[in-house]
mmCIF file of C-alpha atoms in Angstrom:
data_model
loop_
_atom_site.group_PDB
_atom_site.id
_atom_site.type_symbol
_atom_site.label_atom_id
_atom_site.label_comp_id
_atom_site.label_asym_id
_atom_site.label_seq_id
_atom_site.Cartn_x
_atom_site.Cartn_y
_atom_site.Cartn_z
ATOM 1 C CA MET H 4 -28.288 35.148 23.356
ATOM 2 C CA LEU H 5 -25.211 32.447 23.313
ATOM 3 C CA LYS H 6 -23.756 32.570 26.514
ATOM 4 C CA ALA H 7 -19.970 33.207 27.323
ATOM 5 C CA PHE H 8 -17.831 30.632 27.147
ATOM 6 C CA ASP H 9 -16.632 30.137 30.483
ATOM 7 C CA ALA H 10 -14.219 28.304 32.288
ATOM 8 C CA LYS H 11 -16.866 25.422 33.513
ATOM 9 C CA MET H 12 -17.757 25.403 30.444
ATOM 10 C CA ALA H 13 -14.444 24.110 29.583
ATOM 11 C CA ALA H 14 -14.298 21.841 32.095
ATOM 12 C CA HIS H 15 -17.807 20.423 30.672
ATOM 13 C CA ALA H 16 -16.794 20.496 27.355
ATOM 14 C CA LEU H 17 -13.394 18.541 27.965
ATOM 15 C CA ARG H 18 -15.394 15.647 29.892
ATOM 16 C CA LEU H 19 -17.550 14.649 27.840
ATOM 17 C CA ALA H 20 -14.093 14.922 25.395
ATOM 18 C CA ARG H 21 -12.698 11.957 27.157
ATOM 19 C CA GLU H 22 -16.133 10.304 27.276
ATOM 20 C CA THR H 23 -16.538 10.140 24.336
ATOM 21 C CA LEU H 24 -12.417 8.395 23.456
ATOM 22 C CA GLN H 25 -12.808 6.521 26.494
ATOM 23 C CA ASN H 26 -16.609 5.240 25.583
ATOM 24 C CA GLU H 27 -15.086 4.197 21.525
ATOM 25 C CA ALA H 28 -11.914 2.601 22.652
ATOM 26 C CA ALA H 29 -14.101 0.653 25.153
ATOM 27 C CA ALA H 30 -15.792 -0.054 22.361
ATOM 28 C CA ILE H 31 -13.665 -1.642 19.782
ATOM 29 C CA THR H 32 -12.071 -3.344 22.653
ATOM 30 C CA ALA H 33 -15.346 -5.452 23.424
ATOM 31 C CA LEU H 34 -15.201 -5.570 19.468
ATOM 32 C CA GLU H 35 -11.948 -6.993 19.386
ATOM 33 C CA LEU H 36 -12.558 -9.828 22.559
ATOM 34 C CA ARG H 37 -15.891 -10.861 20.343
ATOM 35 C CA LEU H 38 -13.514 -11.947 17.455
ATOM 36 C CA GLY H 39 -12.402 -14.304 19.140
ATOM 37 C CA ASP H 40 -15.522 -16.535 19.249
ATOM 38 C CA ASP H 41 -16.869 -15.286 16.090
ATOM 39 C CA HIS H 42 -15.264 -17.309 13.438
ATOM 40 C CA THR H 43 -18.465 -15.244 10.420
ATOM 41 C CA VAL H 44 -15.464 -12.857 10.327
ATOM 42 C CA VAL H 45 -12.932 -15.064 9.419
ATOM 43 C CA LYS H 46 -15.885 -16.606 6.710
ATOM 44 C CA ALA H 47 -15.673 -13.254 5.933
ATOM 45 C CA ILE H 48 -12.530 -12.588 5.149
ATOM 46 C CA GLU H 49 -12.240 -15.786 3.054
ATOM 47 C CA LEU H 50 -14.769 -14.988 1.305
ATOM 48 C CA LEU H 51 -13.323 -11.742 0.535
ATOM 49 C CA PHE H 52 -10.114 -12.671 -0.044
ATOM 50 C CA ASN H 53 -11.745 -15.357 -3.000
ATOM 51 C CA CYS H 54 -13.767 -12.819 -4.531
ATOM 52 C CA LYS H 55 -12.680 -12.897 -8.039
ATOM 53 C CA GLY H 56 -14.479 -9.520 -9.028
ATOM 54 C CA ARG H 57 -14.856 -6.132 -7.376
ATOM 55 C CA VAL H 58 -15.459 -5.447 -2.980
ATOM 56 C CA VAL H 59 -18.782 -3.827 -3.338
ATOM 57 C CA VAL H 60 -19.773 -1.435 -0.546
ATOM 58 C CA SER H 61 -22.284 0.605 0.403
ATOM 59 C CA GLY H 62 -24.545 1.999 2.958
ATOM 60 C CA ILE H 63 -26.704 5.091 4.124
ATOM 61 C CA GLY H 64 -26.309 8.345 5.490
ATOM 62 C CA LYS H 65 -23.102 8.002 7.838
ATOM 63 C CA SER H 66 -22.636 4.324 7.184
ATOM 64 C CA GLY H 67 -23.139 5.637 3.833
ATOM 65 C CA HIS H 68 -19.821 7.801 4.483
ATOM 66 C CA ILE H 69 -18.228 5.198 6.440
ATOM 67 C CA ALA H 70 -18.657 2.635 3.945
ATOM 68 C CA ARG H 71 -16.926 5.241 0.908
ATOM 69 C CA LYS H 72 -14.288 5.537 3.851
ATOM 70 C CA MET H 73 -14.161 1.436 3.625
ATOM 71 C CA ALA H 74 -14.310 0.780 -0.066
ATOM 72 C CA ALA H 75 -11.476 3.447 -0.750
ATOM 73 C CA THR H 76 -9.162 1.635 1.796
ATOM 74 C CA PHE H 77 -9.490 -1.797 0.135
ATOM 75 C CA ALA H 78 -8.626 -0.445 -3.023
ATOM 76 C CA SER H 79 -6.123 1.044 -1.905
ATOM 77 C CA THR H 80 -4.557 -1.964 -0.209
ATOM 78 C CA GLY H 81 -4.959 -4.314 -3.180
ATOM 79 C CA THR H 82 -8.830 -5.273 -2.790
ATOM 80 C CA PRO H 83 -9.723 -3.440 -5.993
ATOM 81 C CA ALA H 84 -13.253 -2.227 -4.224
ATOM 82 C CA MET H 85 -15.559 0.865 -5.426
ATOM 83 C CA PHE H 86 -18.684 2.427 -3.607
ATOM 84 C CA VAL H 87 -22.289 2.368 -4.561
ATOM 85 C CA HIS H 88 -24.852 4.426 -3.055
ATOM 86 C CA PRO H 89 -28.061 2.058 -2.627
ATOM 87 C CA ALA H 90 -30.612 4.643 -3.697
ATOM 88 C CA GLU H 91 -28.909 5.034 -7.368
ATOM 89 C CA ALA H 92 -28.614 1.334 -7.346
ATOM 90 C CA ALA H 93 -32.099 1.113 -7.446
ATOM 91 C CA HIS H 94 -32.316 3.161 -10.389
ATOM 92 C CA GLY H 95 -30.044 2.571 -12.664
ATOM 93 C CA ASP H 96 -26.362 1.756 -10.738
ATOM 94 C CA LEU H 97 -26.796 -1.937 -9.930
ATOM 95 C CA GLY H 98 -25.521 -2.565 -13.229
ATOM 96 C CA MET H 99 -21.840 -1.969 -12.162
ATOM 97 C CA VAL H 100 -22.267 -5.187 -10.131
ATOM 98 C CA THR H 101 -21.504 -8.188 -11.193
ATOM 99 C CA ALA H 102 -22.066 -11.703 -10.377
ATOM 100 C CA ASP H 103 -18.031 -11.969 -9.206
ATOM 101 C CA ASP H 104 -18.350 -9.296 -7.115
ATOM 102 C CA ALA H 105 -18.790 -9.125 -3.270
ATOM 103 C CA PHE H 106 -20.914 -7.075 -1.152
ATOM 104 C CA ILE H 107 -20.898 -5.470 2.014
ATOM 105 C CA ALA H 108 -24.007 -3.783 2.877
ATOM 106 C CA ILE H 109 -23.669 -1.587 6.394
ATOM 107 C CA SER H 110 -26.732 -0.519 8.162
ATOM 108 C CA TYR H 111 -26.562 0.133 12.469
ATOM 109 C CA SER H 112 -30.373 -1.498 12.701
ATOM 110 C CA GLY H 113 -29.662 -3.563 9.677
ATOM 111 C CA GLU H 114 -33.493 -2.312 8.372
ATOM 112 C CA SER H 115 -32.673 0.612 5.761
ATOM 113 C CA THR H 116 -34.662 -0.291 3.282
ATOM 114 C CA GLU H 117 -32.531 1.503 0.207
ATOM 115 C CA LEU H 118 -30.919 -1.811 0.661
ATOM 116 C CA MET H 119 -33.039 -3.974 1.103
ATOM 117 C CA THR H 120 -34.946 -2.799 -2.360
ATOM 118 C CA ILE H 121 -31.665 -3.569 -3.953
ATOM 119 C CA LEU H 122 -29.958 -6.890 -2.193
ATOM 120 C CA PRO H 123 -32.765 -9.480 -3.063
ATOM 121 C CA VAL H 124 -31.405 -8.220 -6.505
ATOM 122 C CA VAL H 125 -27.957 -9.282 -5.740
ATOM 123 C CA LYS H 126 -28.272 -12.364 -4.064
ATOM 124 C CA ARG H 127 -30.172 -12.923 -7.678
ATOM 125 C CA MET H 128 -27.047 -11.884 -9.491
ATOM 126 C CA GLY H 129 -25.100 -14.070 -7.977
ATOM 127 C CA SER H 130 -23.180 -12.235 -5.212
ATOM 128 C CA LYS H 131 -21.444 -12.683 -1.800
ATOM 129 C CA VAL H 132 -23.809 -10.770 0.600
ATOM 130 C CA ILE H 133 -21.849 -9.366 3.262
ATOM 131 C CA ALA H 134 -23.993 -7.339 5.939
ATOM 132 C CA ILE H 135 -22.891 -4.912 8.911
ATOM 133 C CA THR H 136 -25.197 -4.193 11.905
ATOM 134 C CA GLY H 137 -25.963 -3.976 15.411
ATOM 135 C CA LYS H 138 -28.593 -6.258 15.322
ATOM 136 C CA PRO H 139 -28.186 -9.782 14.780
ATOM 137 C CA GLY H 140 -31.851 -10.321 14.075
ATOM 138 C CA SER H 141 -32.184 -7.879 11.679
ATOM 139 C CA SER H 142 -33.458 -8.348 7.977
ATOM 140 C CA LEU H 143 -29.708 -7.109 6.799
ATOM 141 C CA ALA H 144 -28.612 -9.762 8.536
ATOM 142 C CA SER H 145 -30.822 -12.683 8.050
ATOM 143 C CA ILE H 146 -30.746 -11.830 4.070
ATOM 144 C CA ALA H 147 -27.538 -11.884 4.470
ATOM 145 C CA ASP H 148 -24.302 -15.004 3.285
ATOM 146 C CA VAL H 149 -22.146 -13.436 5.843
ATOM 147 C CA HIS H 150 -23.298 -11.052 8.856
ATOM 148 C CA LEU H 151 -20.628 -9.165 11.380
ATOM 149 C CA ASN H 152 -21.666 -7.968 14.868
ATOM 150 C CA VAL H 153 -20.957 -4.274 15.525
ATOM 151 C CA ALA H 154 -23.816 -3.743 18.267
ATOM 152 C CA VAL H 155 -22.236 -0.733 20.589
ATOM 153 C CA ALA H 156 -23.606 -1.104 24.109
ATOM 154 C CA LYS H 157 -24.553 2.686 23.532
ATOM 155 C CA GLU H 158 -24.265 5.755 21.617
ATOM 156 C CA ALA H 159 -21.354 8.365 22.192
ATOM 157 C CA CYS H 160 -23.978 11.401 21.987
ATOM 158 C CA PRO H 161 -25.366 11.981 25.044
ATOM 159 C CA MET H 162 -28.875 11.802 24.034
ATOM 160 C CA ASN H 163 -28.006 8.238 22.475
ATOM 161 C CA LEU H 164 -28.998 9.290 19.366
ATOM 162 C CA ALA H 165 -26.112 10.613 17.012
ATOM 163 C CA PRO H 166 -23.839 7.428 15.247
ATOM 164 C CA THR H 167 -20.840 8.185 16.803
ATOM 165 C CA THR H 168 -19.705 4.973 18.051
ATOM 166 C CA SER H 169 -21.648 2.808 16.401
ATOM 167 C CA THR H 170 -19.904 4.260 13.597
ATOM 168 C CA THR H 171 -16.007 4.271 14.824
ATOM 169 C CA VAL H 172 -16.375 -0.241 15.610
ATOM 170 C CA THR H 173 -17.919 -0.435 11.587
ATOM 171 C CA LEU H 174 -14.926 1.940 10.596
ATOM 172 C CA ALA H 175 -12.297 0.309 12.651
ATOM 173 C CA LEU H 176 -13.925 -3.485 11.317
ATOM 174 C CA GLY H 177 -13.293 -2.651 8.128
ATOM 175 C CA ASP H 178 -9.699 -1.147 8.486
ATOM 176 C CA ALA H 179 -9.046 -4.930 10.209
ATOM 177 C CA LEU H 180 -10.735 -6.307 7.419
ATOM 178 C CA ALA H 181 -8.851 -4.937 4.875
ATOM 179 C CA VAL H 182 -5.266 -5.037 6.916
ATOM 180 C CA ALA H 183 -6.122 -9.027 7.126
ATOM 181 C CA LEU H 184 -6.885 -8.748 3.536
ATOM 182 C CA LEU H 185 -3.163 -6.821 2.172
ATOM 183 C CA ASP H 186 -1.363 -9.661 4.320
ATOM 184 C CA LEU H 187 -2.742 -12.484 2.140
ATOM 185 C CA ARG H 188 -2.235 -10.811 -0.488
ATOM 186 C CA GLY H 189 1.742 -10.098 -0.292
ATOM 187 C CA PHE H 190 0.345 -6.798 -0.566
ATOM 188 C CA ARG H 191 3.978 -4.402 -0.166
ATOM 189 C CA GLU H 192 5.586 -1.068 0.553
ATOM 190 C CA GLU H 193 5.866 -0.528 -3.770
ATOM 191 C CA ASP H 194 2.243 -1.859 -4.128
ATOM 192 C CA PHE H 195 1.273 0.790 -2.269
ATOM 193 C CA ALA H 196 2.886 3.202 -3.721
ATOM 194 C CA ARG H 197 1.698 2.687 -6.743
ATOM 195 C CA SER H 198 -1.110 3.424 -5.660
ATOM 196 C CA HIS H 199 -0.757 6.470 -4.252
ATOM 197 C CA PRO H 200 1.689 8.467 -7.232
ATOM 198 C CA GLY H 201 0.938 11.422 -6.119
ATOM 199 C CA GLY H 202 1.384 10.865 -2.721
ATOM 200 C CA ALA H 203 4.637 11.426 -0.791
ATOM 201 C CA LEU H 204 5.642 7.403 -0.288
ATOM 202 C CA GLY H 205 4.773 7.795 -4.421
ATOM 203 C CA ARG H 206 7.509 9.828 -5.347
ATOM 204 C CA ARG H 207 9.321 7.709 -2.335
ATOM 205 C CA LEU H 208 9.433 4.436 -3.978
ATOM 206 C CA LEU H 209 7.973 5.183 -7.454
ATOM 207 C CA THR H 210 11.414 7.882 -8.066
ATOM 208 C CA HIS H 211 14.205 6.951 -9.445
ATOM 209 C CA VAL H 212 17.823 7.760 -9.885
ATOM 210 C CA ARG H 213 17.393 8.583 -13.544
ATOM 211 C CA ASP H 214 14.375 10.434 -12.993
ATOM 212 C CA VAL H 215 16.536 13.399 -10.911
ATOM 213 C CA MET H 216 19.904 13.142 -11.730
ATOM 214 C CA ARG H 217 21.562 15.236 -13.477
ATOM 215 C CA SER H 218 22.925 14.352 -16.784
ATOM 216 C CA GLY H 219 24.834 15.230 -19.994
ATOM 217 C CA ALA H 220 27.027 19.087 -19.955
ATOM 218 C CA ASP H 221 25.394 19.938 -16.862
ATOM 219 C CA VAL H 222 27.352 17.195 -14.443
ATOM 220 C CA PRO H 223 30.873 18.685 -13.696
ATOM 221 C CA LYS H 224 33.608 16.500 -14.746
ATOM 222 C CA VAL H 225 37.235 16.604 -15.172
ATOM 223 C CA ARG H 226 40.481 14.042 -15.731
ATOM 224 C CA ALA H 227 43.309 14.095 -13.297
ATOM 225 C CA ASP H 228 45.825 15.374 -15.281
ATOM 226 C CA VAL H 229 43.794 19.111 -15.019
ATOM 227 C CA LYS H 230 45.267 21.449 -12.653
ATOM 228 C CA LEU H 231 43.652 22.286 -9.575
ATOM 229 C CA THR H 232 42.523 25.488 -10.800
ATOM 230 C CA ASP H 233 40.618 24.664 -14.117
ATOM 231 C CA ALA H 234 38.376 22.106 -11.912
ATOM 232 C CA LEU H 235 37.677 25.562 -9.733
ATOM 233 C CA LEU H 236 36.030 26.439 -12.571
ATOM 234 C CA GLU H 237 34.101 23.474 -14.119
ATOM 235 C CA MET H 238 32.973 23.825 -10.088
ATOM 236 C CA THR H 239 32.140 27.105 -10.707
ATOM 237 C CA LYS H 240 30.276 26.450 -13.863
ATOM 238 C CA LYS H 241 28.138 24.118 -13.361
ATOM 239 C CA GLY H 242 26.889 24.874 -9.613
ATOM 240 C CA MET H 243 26.891 21.694 -7.704
ATOM 241 C CA GLY H 244 29.303 22.099 -5.188
ATOM 242 C CA MET H 245 31.915 19.831 -6.378
ATOM 243 C CA THR H 246 33.706 17.281 -9.156
ATOM 244 C CA ALA H 247 34.050 14.446 -10.580
ATOM 245 C CA VAL H 248 37.739 13.158 -11.854
ATOM 246 C CA VAL H 249 37.791 10.562 -14.516
ATOM 247 C CA ASP H 250 40.034 8.878 -16.330
ATOM 248 C CA ALA H 251 40.367 8.255 -20.264
ATOM 249 C CA GLU H 252 37.136 5.985 -20.549
ATOM 250 C CA ASP H 253 34.701 8.374 -18.427
ATOM 251 C CA ARG H 254 35.316 6.273 -15.437
ATOM 252 C CA PRO H 255 35.149 7.656 -12.347
ATOM 253 C CA ILE H 256 38.050 7.523 -10.422
ATOM 254 C CA GLY H 257 37.535 11.193 -8.087
ATOM 255 C CA VAL H 258 36.494 13.590 -6.407
ATOM 256 C CA PHE H 259 36.673 17.206 -5.180
ATOM 257 C CA THR H 260 34.266 19.460 -3.600
ATOM 258 C CA ASP H 261 33.531 22.930 -1.877
ATOM 259 C CA GLY H 262 34.308 21.352 1.412
ATOM 260 C CA ASP H 263 37.416 20.034 0.226
ATOM 261 C CA LEU H 264 39.004 23.207 -0.917
ATOM 262 C CA ARG H 265 38.365 24.888 1.837
ATOM 263 C CA ARG H 266 40.171 22.398 3.781
ATOM 264 C CA MET H 267 42.845 23.092 1.295
ATOM 265 C CA ILE H 268 43.465 27.009 1.328
ATOM 266 C CA ASP H 269 45.777 26.985 4.561
ATOM 267 C CA LYS H 270 47.735 24.194 3.454
ATOM 268 C CA VAL H 271 48.445 25.416 -0.314
ATOM 269 C CA GLN H 272 50.287 28.230 -1.617
ATOM 270 C CA ASP H 273 49.768 28.406 -4.976
ATOM 271 C CA PHE H 274 47.151 26.635 -5.991
ATOM 272 C CA THR H 275 47.985 26.538 -9.665
ATOM 273 C CA GLN H 276 51.075 23.965 -9.257
ATOM 274 C CA VAL H 277 48.195 21.316 -7.918
ATOM 275 C CA LEU H 278 47.013 18.752 -9.779
ATOM 276 C CA ILE H 279 43.643 17.116 -9.461
ATOM 277 C CA ARG H 280 44.942 14.091 -9.065
ATOM 278 C CA ASP H 281 47.032 14.751 -6.006
ATOM 279 C CA VAL H 282 43.451 16.380 -3.427
ATOM 280 C CA MET H 283 40.634 14.647 -5.092
ATOM 281 C CA HIS H 284 39.178 11.494 -3.105
ATOM 282 C CA ALA H 285 39.495 8.086 -5.058
ATOM 283 C CA ASN H 286 36.747 5.522 -4.716
ATOM 284 C CA PRO H 287 33.550 8.211 -5.316
ATOM 285 C CA ARG H 288 30.520 6.813 -4.126
ATOM 286 C CA SER H 289 28.413 6.245 -6.517
ATOM 287 C CA ILE H 290 24.323 4.550 -7.469
ATOM 288 C CA ALA H 291 23.263 3.255 -11.021
ATOM 289 C CA PRO H 292 20.595 5.646 -12.208
ATOM 290 C CA GLU H 293 17.865 2.272 -11.740
ATOM 291 C CA GLN H 294 17.909 2.423 -8.419
ATOM 292 C CA LEU H 295 15.372 4.340 -6.102
ATOM 293 C CA ALA H 296 16.013 8.110 -5.363
ATOM 294 C CA VAL H 297 16.048 6.956 -2.059
ATOM 295 C CA ASP H 298 19.086 4.873 -1.712
ATOM 296 C CA ALA H 299 20.659 8.147 -2.819
ATOM 297 C CA VAL H 300 18.944 9.851 -0.344
ATOM 298 C CA ALA H 301 20.304 6.510 1.812
ATOM 299 C CA ILE H 302 24.260 6.723 0.865
ATOM 300 C CA MET H 303 24.231 10.534 1.583
ATOM 301 C CA GLU H 304 23.055 10.061 4.918
ATOM 302 C CA GLN H 305 25.338 7.310 5.636
ATOM 303 C CA PHE H 306 28.120 9.378 4.426
ATOM 304 C CA ARG H 307 27.673 12.525 5.603
ATOM 305 C CA ILE H 308 27.305 13.948 1.556
ATOM 306 C CA ASN H 309 25.626 16.463 -0.044
ATOM 307 C CA GLN H 310 26.356 14.585 -4.027
ATOM 308 C CA VAL H 311 27.111 11.281 -5.572
ATOM 309 C CA LEU H 312 27.680 10.847 -8.859
ATOM 310 C CA VAL H 313 25.915 8.061 -11.098
ATOM 311 C CA ALA H 314 27.559 5.318 -12.832
ATOM 312 C CA ASP H 315 25.791 2.963 -15.236
ATOM 313 C CA ALA H 316 26.972 -0.791 -15.392
ATOM 314 C CA ASP H 317 29.755 -0.544 -17.533
ATOM 315 C CA GLY H 318 31.194 2.117 -14.207
ATOM 316 C CA LYS H 319 31.035 5.064 -16.598
ATOM 317 C CA LEU H 320 30.005 8.494 -15.301
ATOM 318 C CA VAL H 321 26.562 9.109 -16.767
ATOM 319 C CA GLY H 322 25.004 11.789 -14.000
ATOM 320 C CA ALA H 323 25.543 13.295 -11.030
ATOM 321 C CA LEU H 324 22.568 14.124 -7.637
ATOM 322 C CA HIS H 325 22.495 16.855 -5.354
ATOM 323 C CA ILE H 326 20.910 16.760 -2.193
ATOM 324 C CA HIS H 327 18.994 20.368 -3.595
ATOM 325 C CA ASP H 328 18.116 17.575 -6.771
ATOM 326 C CA LEU H 329 15.990 15.360 -4.244
ATOM 327 C CA THR H 330 14.539 18.495 -2.027
ATOM 328 C CA ARG H 331 13.058 19.343 -4.884
ATOM 329 C CA ALA H 332 11.541 16.706 -6.777
ATOM 330 C CA LYS H 333 10.030 15.312 -2.923
ATOM 331 C CA VAL H 334 11.910 12.808 -2.429
ATOM 332 C CA ILE H 335 12.950 14.370 0.804
#
């Protein structure tokens, strides 16, 4: 029967959790210091940078999980990559690997039977091999073109058995390689967004004003010579909390909002006698339809407004944006 989780057990668990983090942090720091005297990392980065094909990452067990994540990070940061399971590779999947590819093999012991079965074939194909192990004298290290040493003094596991610190260090090294490569390739936010179209960053950097603006008959607009009451009817009909005021060529010359109306209530006795041109805000803020939707957000935040007009290259009104349109599109 399990014991009740008491204060003593809680204190012990917290101590182990903290020791785990300390152990793994220290191991990453040790790896960082070791890199200063280890030119093999530079060789690995050069090899990956010059790779004309894809980066193929492989490993089994816990190393396989790290290999999958490493391949995913490369692929999402400008380095085409994929994961290949070494056991499946020995039964046909090796056909996915070409001579133009770079092959990263991960095994802490450096003696993975599955990897050692396929690596001689990979080498004969002409692919360059980077081995990531914790044993510089291992079989895997000896067959590789470049060996990266991720040896750790001790696993975080109290029995020093479960791959914990060693997998964390390997994962961190993979991130280091990916970050170095993305910088060398001039990878930018826009590039990241293209590989993450479904994420928040993708929506921010791939959504244009034209994609979310209201257009055509949905845009509230009146001419400058109409009465305020007519403008209010247009605002009510279109439901944007404002109306654009345009000239004879449909160029916006002003804007009138719900806020302007509230501020007028105590000052105007008869709204039927007021022309919109006399109470509108001249020179309204506008944005081009081809600009990013996040640019519209920036304008709204800078000038503390909830709507912005959309004008084309000729200055003609082609749309309007409300902050709710941007919220619905999950741009903000």
